[in-house]
N, CA and C of each residue as an Amber inpcrd file, in Angstrom:
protein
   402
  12.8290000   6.0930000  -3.3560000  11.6060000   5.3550000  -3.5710000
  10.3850000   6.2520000  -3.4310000  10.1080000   7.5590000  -2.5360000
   9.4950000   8.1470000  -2.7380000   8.9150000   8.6580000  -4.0660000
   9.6020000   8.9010000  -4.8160000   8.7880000   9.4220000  -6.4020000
   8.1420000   7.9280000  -6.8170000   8.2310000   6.6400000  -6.4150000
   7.5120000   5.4310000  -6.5310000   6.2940000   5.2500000  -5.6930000
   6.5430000   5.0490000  -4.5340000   5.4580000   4.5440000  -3.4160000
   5.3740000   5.7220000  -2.5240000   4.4770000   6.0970000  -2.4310000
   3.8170000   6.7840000  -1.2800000   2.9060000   5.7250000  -0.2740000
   3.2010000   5.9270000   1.1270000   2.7230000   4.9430000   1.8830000
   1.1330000   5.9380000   2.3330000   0.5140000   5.0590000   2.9300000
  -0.3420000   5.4470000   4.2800000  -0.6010000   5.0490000   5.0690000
  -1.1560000   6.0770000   6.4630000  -1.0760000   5.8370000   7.8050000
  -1.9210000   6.9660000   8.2180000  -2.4090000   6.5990000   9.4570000
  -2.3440000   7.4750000   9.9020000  -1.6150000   7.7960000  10.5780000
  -2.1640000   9.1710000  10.9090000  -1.0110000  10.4500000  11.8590000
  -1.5270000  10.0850000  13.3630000  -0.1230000   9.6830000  13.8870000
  -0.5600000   9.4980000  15.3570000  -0.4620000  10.4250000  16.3130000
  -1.0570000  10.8700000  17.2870000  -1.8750000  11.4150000  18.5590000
  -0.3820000  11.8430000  19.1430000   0.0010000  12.6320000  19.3710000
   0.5470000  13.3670000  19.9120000   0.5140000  13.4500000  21.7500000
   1.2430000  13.1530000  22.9890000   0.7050000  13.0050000  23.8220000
   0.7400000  14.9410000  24.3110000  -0.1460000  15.3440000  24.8240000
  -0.6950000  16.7100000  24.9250000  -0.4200000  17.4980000  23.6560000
  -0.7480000  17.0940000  22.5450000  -0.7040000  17.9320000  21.6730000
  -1.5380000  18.5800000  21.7280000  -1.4170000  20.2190000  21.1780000
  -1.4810000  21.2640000  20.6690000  -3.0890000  21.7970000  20.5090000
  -2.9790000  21.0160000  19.3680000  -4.1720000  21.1460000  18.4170000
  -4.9300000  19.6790000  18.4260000  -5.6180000  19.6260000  19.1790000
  -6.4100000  18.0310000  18.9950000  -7.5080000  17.9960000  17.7720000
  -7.9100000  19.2780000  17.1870000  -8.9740000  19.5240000  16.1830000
  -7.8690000  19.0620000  14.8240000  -7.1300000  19.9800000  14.7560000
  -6.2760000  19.5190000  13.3550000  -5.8400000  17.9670000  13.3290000
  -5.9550000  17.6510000  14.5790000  -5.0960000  16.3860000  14.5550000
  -6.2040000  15.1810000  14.0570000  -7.2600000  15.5880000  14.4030000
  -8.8090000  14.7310000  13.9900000  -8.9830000  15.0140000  13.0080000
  -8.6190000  16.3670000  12.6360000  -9.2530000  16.2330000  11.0770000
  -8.3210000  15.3150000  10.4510000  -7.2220000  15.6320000  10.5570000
  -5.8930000  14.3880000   9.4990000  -6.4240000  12.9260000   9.7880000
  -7.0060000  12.6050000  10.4890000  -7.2210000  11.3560000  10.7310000
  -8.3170000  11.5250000  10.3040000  -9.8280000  11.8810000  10.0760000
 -10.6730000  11.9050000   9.2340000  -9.9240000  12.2150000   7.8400000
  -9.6690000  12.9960000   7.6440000  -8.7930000  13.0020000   6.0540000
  -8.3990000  11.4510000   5.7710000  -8.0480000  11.5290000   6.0330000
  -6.7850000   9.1930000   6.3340000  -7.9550000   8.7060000   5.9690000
  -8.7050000   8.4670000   6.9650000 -10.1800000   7.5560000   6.5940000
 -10.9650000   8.0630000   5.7540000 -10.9830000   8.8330000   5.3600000
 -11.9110000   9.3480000   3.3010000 -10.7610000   8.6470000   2.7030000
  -9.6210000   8.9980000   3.0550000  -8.9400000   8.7240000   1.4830000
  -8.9110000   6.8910000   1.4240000  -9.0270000   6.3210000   2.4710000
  -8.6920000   4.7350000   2.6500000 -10.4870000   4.4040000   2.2160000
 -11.2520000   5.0410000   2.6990000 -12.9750000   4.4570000   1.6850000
 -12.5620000   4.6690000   0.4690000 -11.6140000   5.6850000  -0.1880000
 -12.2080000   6.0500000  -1.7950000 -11.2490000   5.1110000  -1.9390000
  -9.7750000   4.7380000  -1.7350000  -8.8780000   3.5110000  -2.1830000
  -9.7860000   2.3750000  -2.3980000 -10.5970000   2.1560000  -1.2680000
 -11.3700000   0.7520000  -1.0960000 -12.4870000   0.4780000  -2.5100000
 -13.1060000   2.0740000  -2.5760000 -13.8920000   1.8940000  -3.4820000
 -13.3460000   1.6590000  -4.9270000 -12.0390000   1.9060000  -5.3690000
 -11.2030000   1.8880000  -6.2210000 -10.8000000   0.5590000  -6.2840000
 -10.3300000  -0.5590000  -5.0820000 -10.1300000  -2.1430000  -5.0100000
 -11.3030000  -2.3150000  -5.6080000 -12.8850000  -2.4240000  -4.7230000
 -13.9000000  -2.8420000  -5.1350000 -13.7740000  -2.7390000  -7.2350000
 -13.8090000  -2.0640000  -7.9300000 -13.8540000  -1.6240000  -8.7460000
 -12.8600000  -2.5190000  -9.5890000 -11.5440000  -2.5510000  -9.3580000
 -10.6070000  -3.0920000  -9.8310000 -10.7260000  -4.9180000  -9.8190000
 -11.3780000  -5.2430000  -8.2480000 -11.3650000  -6.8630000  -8.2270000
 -13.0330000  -7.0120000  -8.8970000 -13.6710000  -6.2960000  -9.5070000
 -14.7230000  -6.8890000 -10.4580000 -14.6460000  -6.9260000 -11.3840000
 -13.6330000  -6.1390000 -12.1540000 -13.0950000  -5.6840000 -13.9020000
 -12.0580000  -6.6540000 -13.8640000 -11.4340000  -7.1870000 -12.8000000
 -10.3880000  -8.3660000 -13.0300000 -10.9230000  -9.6700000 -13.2710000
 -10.3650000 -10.2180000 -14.5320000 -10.4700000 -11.4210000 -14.5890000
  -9.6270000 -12.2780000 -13.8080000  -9.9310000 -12.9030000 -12.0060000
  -9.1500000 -13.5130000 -11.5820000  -9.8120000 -14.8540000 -11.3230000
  -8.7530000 -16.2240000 -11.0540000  -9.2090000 -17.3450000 -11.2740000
  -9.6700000 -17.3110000 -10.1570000  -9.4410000 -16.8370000  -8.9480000
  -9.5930000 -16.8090000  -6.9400000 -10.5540000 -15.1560000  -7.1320000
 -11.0500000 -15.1690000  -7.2530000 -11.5640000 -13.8600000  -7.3220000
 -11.5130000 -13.2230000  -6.0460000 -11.0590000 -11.7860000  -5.8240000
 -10.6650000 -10.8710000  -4.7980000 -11.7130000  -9.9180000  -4.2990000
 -11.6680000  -9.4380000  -3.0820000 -12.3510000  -8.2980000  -2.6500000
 -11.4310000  -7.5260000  -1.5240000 -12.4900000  -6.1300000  -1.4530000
 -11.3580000  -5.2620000  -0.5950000 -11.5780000  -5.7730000   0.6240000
 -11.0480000  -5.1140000   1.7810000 -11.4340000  -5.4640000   2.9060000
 -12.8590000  -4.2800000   3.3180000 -13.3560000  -4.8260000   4.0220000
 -13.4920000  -5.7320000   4.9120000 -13.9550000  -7.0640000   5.1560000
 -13.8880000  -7.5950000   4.0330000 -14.5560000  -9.0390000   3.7800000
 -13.0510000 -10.2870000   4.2280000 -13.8930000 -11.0920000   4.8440000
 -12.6420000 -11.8370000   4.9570000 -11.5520000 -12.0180000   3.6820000
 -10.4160000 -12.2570000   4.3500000  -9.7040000 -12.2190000   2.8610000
  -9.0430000 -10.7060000   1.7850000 -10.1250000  -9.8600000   2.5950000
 -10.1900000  -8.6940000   2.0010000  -8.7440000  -8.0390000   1.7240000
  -8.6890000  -7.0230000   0.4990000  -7.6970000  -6.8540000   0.5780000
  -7.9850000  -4.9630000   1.1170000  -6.4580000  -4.5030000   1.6280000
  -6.3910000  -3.2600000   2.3010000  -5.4130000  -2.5980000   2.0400000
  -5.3640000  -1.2890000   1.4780000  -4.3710000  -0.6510000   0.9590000
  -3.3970000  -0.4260000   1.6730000  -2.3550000   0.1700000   1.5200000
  -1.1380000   0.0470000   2.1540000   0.1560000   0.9390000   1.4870000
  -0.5070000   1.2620000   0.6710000   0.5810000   2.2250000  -0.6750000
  -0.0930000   2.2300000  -1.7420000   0.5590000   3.4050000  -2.5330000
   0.3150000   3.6130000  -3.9390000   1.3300000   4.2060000  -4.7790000
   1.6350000   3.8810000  -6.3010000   2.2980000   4.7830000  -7.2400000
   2.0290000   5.9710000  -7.4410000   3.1220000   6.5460000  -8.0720000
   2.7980000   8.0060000  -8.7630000   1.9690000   7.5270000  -9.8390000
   2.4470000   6.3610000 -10.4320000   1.3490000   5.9500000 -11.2810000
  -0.1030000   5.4800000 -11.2670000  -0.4810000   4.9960000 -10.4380000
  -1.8150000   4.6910000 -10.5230000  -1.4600000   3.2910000  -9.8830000
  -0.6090000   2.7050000  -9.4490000  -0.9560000   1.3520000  -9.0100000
  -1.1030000   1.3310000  -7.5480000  -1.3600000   0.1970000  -7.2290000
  -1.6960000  -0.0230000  -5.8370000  -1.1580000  -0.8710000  -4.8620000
  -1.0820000  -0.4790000  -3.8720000  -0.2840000  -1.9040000  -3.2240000
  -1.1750000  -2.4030000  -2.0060000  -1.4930000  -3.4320000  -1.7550000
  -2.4800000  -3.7480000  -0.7340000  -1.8080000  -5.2580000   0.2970000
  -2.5280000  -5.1460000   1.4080000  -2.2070000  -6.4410000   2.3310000
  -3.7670000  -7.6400000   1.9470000  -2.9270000  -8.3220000   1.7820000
  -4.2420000  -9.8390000   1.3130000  -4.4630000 -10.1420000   3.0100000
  -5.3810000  -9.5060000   3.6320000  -5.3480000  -9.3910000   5.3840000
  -6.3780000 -11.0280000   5.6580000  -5.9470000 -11.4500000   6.9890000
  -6.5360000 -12.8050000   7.3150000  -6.2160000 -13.0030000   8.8180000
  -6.5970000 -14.1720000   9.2720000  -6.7930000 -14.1030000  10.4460000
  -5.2170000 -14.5080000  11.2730000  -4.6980000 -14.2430000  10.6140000
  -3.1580000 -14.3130000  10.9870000  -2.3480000 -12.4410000  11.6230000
  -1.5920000 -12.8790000  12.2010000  -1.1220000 -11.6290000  12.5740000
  -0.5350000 -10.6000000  11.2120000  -0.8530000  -9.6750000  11.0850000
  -0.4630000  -8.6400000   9.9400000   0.6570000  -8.6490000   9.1650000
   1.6560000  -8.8080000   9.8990000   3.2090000  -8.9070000   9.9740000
   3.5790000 -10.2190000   8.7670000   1.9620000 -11.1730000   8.7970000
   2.0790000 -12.8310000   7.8810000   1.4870000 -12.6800000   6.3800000
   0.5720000 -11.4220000   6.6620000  -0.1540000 -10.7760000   5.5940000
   0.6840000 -10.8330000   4.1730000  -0.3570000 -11.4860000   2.9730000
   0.3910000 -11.2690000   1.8590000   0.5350000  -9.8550000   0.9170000
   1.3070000  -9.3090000   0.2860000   1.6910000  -8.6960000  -0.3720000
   0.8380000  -8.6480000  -1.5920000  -0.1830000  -7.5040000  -2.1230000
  -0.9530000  -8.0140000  -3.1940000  -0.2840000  -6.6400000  -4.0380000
  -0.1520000  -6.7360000  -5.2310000  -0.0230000  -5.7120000  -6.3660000
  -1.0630000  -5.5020000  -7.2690000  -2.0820000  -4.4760000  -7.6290000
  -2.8890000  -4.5650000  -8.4400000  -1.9840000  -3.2240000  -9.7450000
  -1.5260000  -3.5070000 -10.3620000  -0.9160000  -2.9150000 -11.3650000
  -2.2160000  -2.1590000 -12.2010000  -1.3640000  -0.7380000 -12.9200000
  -2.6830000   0.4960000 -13.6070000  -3.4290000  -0.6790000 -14.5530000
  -2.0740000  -1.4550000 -14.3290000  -2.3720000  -1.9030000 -16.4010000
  -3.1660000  -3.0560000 -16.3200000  -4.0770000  -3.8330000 -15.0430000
  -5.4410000  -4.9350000 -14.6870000  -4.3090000  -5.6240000 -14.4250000
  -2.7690000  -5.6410000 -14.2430000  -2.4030000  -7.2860000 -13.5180000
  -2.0390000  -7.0680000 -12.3220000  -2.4770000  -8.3090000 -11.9750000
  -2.1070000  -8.3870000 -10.1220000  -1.2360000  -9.4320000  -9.7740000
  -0.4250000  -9.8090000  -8.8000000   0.3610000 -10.3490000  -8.3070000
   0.5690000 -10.0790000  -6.8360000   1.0980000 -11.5580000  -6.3820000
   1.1520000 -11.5500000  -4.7010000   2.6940000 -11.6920000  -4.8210000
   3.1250000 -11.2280000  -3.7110000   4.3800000 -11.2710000  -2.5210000
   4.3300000 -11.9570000  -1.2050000   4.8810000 -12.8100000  -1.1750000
   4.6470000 -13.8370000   0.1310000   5.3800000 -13.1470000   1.5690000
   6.4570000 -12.4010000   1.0500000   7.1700000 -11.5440000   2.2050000
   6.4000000 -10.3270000   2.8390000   7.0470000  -9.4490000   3.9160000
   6.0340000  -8.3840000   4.5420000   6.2090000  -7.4360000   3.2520000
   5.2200000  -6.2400000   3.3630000   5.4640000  -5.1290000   2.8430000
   6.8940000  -4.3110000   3.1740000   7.5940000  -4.4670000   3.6950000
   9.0570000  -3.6700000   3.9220000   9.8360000  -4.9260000   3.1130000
   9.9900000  -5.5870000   3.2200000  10.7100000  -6.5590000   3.0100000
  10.4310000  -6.5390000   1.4320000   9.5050000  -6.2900000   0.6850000
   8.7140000  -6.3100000  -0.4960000   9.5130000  -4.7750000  -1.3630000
   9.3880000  -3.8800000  -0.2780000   9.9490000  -2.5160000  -1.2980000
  11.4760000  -2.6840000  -1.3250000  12.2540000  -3.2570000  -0.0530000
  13.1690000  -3.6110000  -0.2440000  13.9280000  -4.5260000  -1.0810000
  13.2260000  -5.0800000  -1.3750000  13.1380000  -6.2620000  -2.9200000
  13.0730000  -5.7980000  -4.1230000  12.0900000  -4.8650000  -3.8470000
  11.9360000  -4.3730000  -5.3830000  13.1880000  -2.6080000  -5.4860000
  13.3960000  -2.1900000  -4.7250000  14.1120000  -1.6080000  -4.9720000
  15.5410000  -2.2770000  -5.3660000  16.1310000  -2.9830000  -4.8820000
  17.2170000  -3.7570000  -4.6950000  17.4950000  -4.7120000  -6.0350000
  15.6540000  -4.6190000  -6.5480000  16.3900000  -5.9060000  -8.0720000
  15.5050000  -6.7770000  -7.7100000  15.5290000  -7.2000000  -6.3490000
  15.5070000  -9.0580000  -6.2850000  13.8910000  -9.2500000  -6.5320000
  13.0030000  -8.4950000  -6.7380000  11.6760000  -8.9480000  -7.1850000
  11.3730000  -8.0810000  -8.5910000  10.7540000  -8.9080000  -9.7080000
  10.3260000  -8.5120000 -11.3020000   9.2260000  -7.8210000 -10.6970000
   9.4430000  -6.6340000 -11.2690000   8.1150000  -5.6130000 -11.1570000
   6.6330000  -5.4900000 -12.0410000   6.8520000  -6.5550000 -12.8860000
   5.6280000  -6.7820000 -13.7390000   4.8300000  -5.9240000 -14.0320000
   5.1890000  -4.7900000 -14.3060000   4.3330000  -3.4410000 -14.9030000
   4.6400000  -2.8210000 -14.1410000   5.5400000  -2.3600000 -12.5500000
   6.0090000  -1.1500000 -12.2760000   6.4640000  -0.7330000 -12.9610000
   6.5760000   0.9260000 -12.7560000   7.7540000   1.2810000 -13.6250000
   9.0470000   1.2060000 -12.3440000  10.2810000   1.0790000 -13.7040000
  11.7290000   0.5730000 -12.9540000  11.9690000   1.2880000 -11.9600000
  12.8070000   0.9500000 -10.5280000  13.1950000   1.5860000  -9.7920000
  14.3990000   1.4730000  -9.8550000  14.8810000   3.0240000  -9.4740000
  16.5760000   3.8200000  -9.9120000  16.5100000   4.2320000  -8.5380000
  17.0490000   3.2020000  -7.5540000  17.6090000   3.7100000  -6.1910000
  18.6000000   4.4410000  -6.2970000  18.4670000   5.8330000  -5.6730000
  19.7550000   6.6570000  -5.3250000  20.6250000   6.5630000  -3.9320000
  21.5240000   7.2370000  -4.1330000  21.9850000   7.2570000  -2.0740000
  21.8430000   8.6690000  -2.4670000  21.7910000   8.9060000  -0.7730000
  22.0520000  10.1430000  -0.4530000  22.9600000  10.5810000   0.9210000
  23.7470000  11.3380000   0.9900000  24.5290000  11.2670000   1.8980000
  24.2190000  13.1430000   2.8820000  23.9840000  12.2270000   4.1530000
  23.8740000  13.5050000   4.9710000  24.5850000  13.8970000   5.7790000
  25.4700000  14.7040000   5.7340000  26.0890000  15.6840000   6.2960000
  25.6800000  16.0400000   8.0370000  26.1660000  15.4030000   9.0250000
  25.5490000  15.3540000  10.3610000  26.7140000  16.3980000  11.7170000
């Protein structure tokens, strides 16, 4: 699934790590790249013709990235005042369509890798195994 979704996060804190400068910068890095995603939602939920019309977060409702394609699509949490874990699943596809997932985000790639969810403009996923030698 990697050549599909690349996730993000940040990089967590290390207890006595090393380098506390490199480790701030990756986490400033994280937070540029999650404003320019945002500014990219913003952008996307005004060129969309939607009947509920969307915004990024931080607006209530907002939506918040959470992954992306090699292609250009996006994957975001429809975030609310519910615990994260209840958060919906939003897809904004390269190609202007969007679609929700009512399940978590794991539960969601696991779906779509597996078959059991229509990818509506992903491109197909060709799960491999891989076997490691321990």
């Amino acid at each position: 699934m990697d050549d599909l979704i690349g996730t993000q996060a940040p990089q967590c804190r290390l207890y006595g790590a090393v380098d506390a400068v490199a480790e701030l910068e990756r986490e400033a890095a994280w937070a540029r790249g999650t404003r320019e995603e945002l500014g990219i939602v913003a952008e996307w939920c005004a060129d969309a013709d939607l009947a509920v019309p969307l915004r990024p977060y931080p607006a209530a409702g907002g939506l918040l990235p959470w992954a992306a394609s090699d292609e250009g699509d996006i994957f975001l949490w429809q975030t609310g005042p519910t615990a994260p874990r209840e958060w919906t699943v939003t897809v904004a596809s390269r190609g202007g369509g969007w679609w929700h997932y009512t399940g978590g985000a794991v539960q969601f790639v696991a779906d779509l890798a597996g078959g059991a969810v229509e990818p509506w403009g992903l491109p197909k996923v060709r799960p491999e195994l891989s076997w490691v030698k321990g």
